[in-house]
């Protein structure tokens, strides 16, 4: 029903690059950071949730956030897709302002946008994807990761002109 997918800058920035304009080297991350930030239905990940990890995030090139909500993907698909946690615009602004080395954000939720906070989610997408090379990977299965992987490789469908695509995500543990 769902699958991991990646958003490229063009997803929210008409002048941004599309998926096919990137190479595999752009989608290989050698300094991943996995954070456990548990969230319930429709809760937002905020800048405050991230501040305790500021030094670790600063050294990372991809931030993987495990909310635990992925557990509802199969057992309660309606809950998973209609009441998912999201990533707030203040968290997006915090990332852009403080972490120039960070090139991607991955989440174990169906979307960065919470259905119940759709406008804030759109703003979060726009903040993260506009004017820079940044990727958002949604609907990741992070359930088996207990610590940060050594490397993450994202393999999307490289179709000319598309701004987002289904992808396979590989993690070296």
Coordinates of C-alpha atoms in Angstrom, one line a residue:
X1 CA 0.0 0.0 0.0
X2 CA 2.8 2.4 0.9
X3 CA 6.5 2.5 0.2
X4 CA 9.5 4.5 1.1
X5 CA 9.7 7.5 -1.1
X6 CA 12.1 10.4 -1.5
X7 CA 11.3 14.1 -2.2
X8 CA 13.9 16.1 -4.1
X9 CA 14.0 20.0 -3.9
X10 CA 11.8 20.4 -7.0
X11 CA 8.9 18.8 -4.9
X12 CA 8.3 22.2 -3.3
X13 CA 10.8 24.5 -5.2
X14 CA 10.1 25.0 -9.0
X15 CA 13.7 26.0 -9.5
X16 CA 15.0 23.0 -7.5
X17 CA 16.6 19.9 -8.9
X18 CA 14.6 16.8 -9.8
X19 CA 15.4 13.3 -8.8
X20 CA 17.2 12.4 -12.1
X21 CA 19.5 15.3 -11.7
X22 CA 21.3 13.6 -8.8
X23 CA 23.7 10.7 -8.8
X24 CA 24.1 7.8 -6.5
X25 CA 27.0 9.7 -4.7
X26 CA 24.5 12.4 -3.8
X27 CA 22.3 9.8 -2.2
X28 CA 25.0 8.0 -0.2
X29 CA 25.2 9.1 3.4
X30 CA 28.3 8.2 5.4
X31 CA 27.4 10.0 8.7
X32 CA 23.9 8.9 9.5
X33 CA 22.3 9.7 12.9
X34 CA 19.3 7.7 14.2
X35 CA 17.2 9.5 16.9
X36 CA 14.4 8.0 18.9
X37 CA 11.8 10.7 19.3
X38 CA 8.6 8.8 20.2
X39 CA 5.4 10.5 19.0
X40 CA 1.7 9.7 19.2
X41 CA -1.2 10.4 16.8
X42 CA -0.8 13.7 15.0
X43 CA 2.0 15.0 17.3
X44 CA 4.6 17.1 15.7
X45 CA 8.4 16.8 16.0
X46 CA 9.5 20.2 17.2
X47 CA 12.8 22.2 17.3
X48 CA 12.7 21.6 21.1
X49 CA 12.8 17.8 20.4
X50 CA 16.0 18.3 18.4
X51 CA 18.0 20.7 20.6
X52 CA 19.3 18.0 23.0
X53 CA 21.0 16.4 20.0
X54 CA 22.5 19.6 18.4
X55 CA 26.1 18.5 18.5
X56 CA 25.4 15.0 17.1
X57 CA 23.2 16.4 14.3
X58 CA 25.8 19.0 13.4
X59 CA 28.2 16.1 12.4
X60 CA 25.6 14.1 10.5
X61 CA 24.7 14.1 6.8
X62 CA 21.3 12.3 7.2
X63 CA 19.0 12.5 10.2
X64 CA 16.8 9.4 10.7
X65 CA 13.9 10.0 13.2
X66 CA 12.2 7.0 14.7
X67 CA 8.9 8.0 16.1
X68 CA 7.7 4.4 16.6
X69 CA 4.6 5.2 14.6
X70 CA 5.7 2.8 11.9
X71 CA 4.3 0.0 14.1
X72 CA 0.8 1.0 12.9
X73 CA 1.7 0.6 9.2
X74 CA 0.3 -2.9 9.0
X75 CA -1.8 -3.3 12.1
X76 CA -3.8 -0.1 11.7
X77 CA -3.3 1.4 8.2
X78 CA -6.0 4.0 8.6
X79 CA -4.4 5.3 11.8
X80 CA -1.0 5.2 10.2
X81 CA -2.1 7.2 7.1
X82 CA -4.6 9.6 8.7
X83 CA -3.2 10.4 12.1
X84 CA 0.5 10.3 11.5
X85 CA 3.0 12.5 13.5
X86 CA 4.6 15.2 11.4
X87 CA 7.7 17.5 11.3
X88 CA 6.9 21.0 12.4
X89 CA 8.0 24.1 10.5
X90 CA 9.9 25.3 13.6
X91 CA 11.9 22.0 13.5
X92 CA 12.5 22.5 9.7
X93 CA 13.7 26.1 10.3
X94 CA 16.0 24.9 13.1
X95 CA 17.6 22.3 10.8
X96 CA 18.2 24.8 8.0
X97 CA 19.6 27.4 10.3
X98 CA 21.9 25.2 12.3
X99 CA 23.0 22.2 10.3
X100 CA 24.7 23.0 6.9
X101 CA 26.2 19.5 6.6
X102 CA 22.8 17.8 6.9
X103 CA 21.6 16.8 3.4
X104 CA 18.6 14.6 4.2
X105 CA 15.9 13.8 6.7
X106 CA 14.3 10.3 7.0
X107 CA 11.1 9.5 8.9
X108 CA 9.2 6.3 9.9
X109 CA 5.9 8.1 9.1
X110 CA 3.9 8.1 5.9
X111 CA 4.8 11.7 5.4
X112 CA 6.7 14.7 6.9
X113 CA 3.2 16.4 6.9
X114 CA 0.8 15.3 9.5
X115 CA -2.7 15.0 8.0
X116 CA -4.0 17.0 11.0
X117 CA -1.4 19.7 10.5
X118 CA -1.2 19.8 6.7
X119 CA -0.4 23.5 6.2
X120 CA 2.5 23.4 8.7
X121 CA 3.7 20.2 6.9
X122 CA 3.6 22.0 3.6
X123 CA 5.6 24.8 5.1
X124 CA 8.1 22.3 6.6
X125 CA 8.6 20.8 3.1
X126 CA 9.1 24.2 1.6
X127 CA 11.6 25.3 4.2
X128 CA 13.7 22.1 3.9
X129 CA 13.6 21.8 0.1
X130 CA 13.9 25.4 -1.1
X131 CA 17.1 26.8 -2.3
X132 CA 19.3 23.9 -1.4
X133 CA 20.2 20.3 -2.2
X134 CA 18.2 18.5 0.5
X135 CA 16.1 15.3 0.5
X136 CA 13.2 14.0 2.6
X137 CA 12.7 10.3 2.8
X138 CA 9.3 9.3 4.1
X139 CA 7.7 6.0 5.1
X140 CA 11.0 4.4 6.1
X141 CA 11.0 1.2 8.2
X142 CA 13.4 2.0 10.9
X143 CA 12.0 -0.6 13.3
X144 CA 15.0 -2.9 13.2
X145 CA 17.6 -0.2 13.7
X146 CA 18.8 0.1 17.3
X147 CA 21.7 2.5 16.7
X148 CA 22.9 4.7 13.9
X149 CA 23.9 2.8 10.8
X150 CA 27.4 3.3 9.3
X151 CA 26.1 4.2 5.9
X152 CA 22.7 4.8 4.2
X153 CA 22.2 4.5 0.5
X154 CA 18.9 5.7 -1.1
X155 CA 18.1 4.2 -4.5
X156 CA 15.1 6.0 -6.1
X157 CA 13.6 5.5 -9.6
X158 CA 15.7 8.0 -11.7
X159 CA 13.0 9.2 -14.0
X160 CA 13.6 12.5 -15.8
X161 CA 11.6 15.4 -14.5
X162 CA 10.0 13.9 -11.4
X163 CA 10.3 15.6 -8.1
X164 CA 9.7 12.6 -5.9
X165 CA 10.0 8.8 -6.3
X166 CA 9.6 5.5 -4.7
X167 CA 12.9 4.3 -3.4
X168 CA 14.8 1.5 -1.7
X169 CA 16.9 2.4 1.3
X170 CA 19.9 0.3 2.3
X171 CA 21.6 0.7 5.7
X172 CA 25.0 -0.8 6.6
X173 CA 24.9 -1.6 10.3

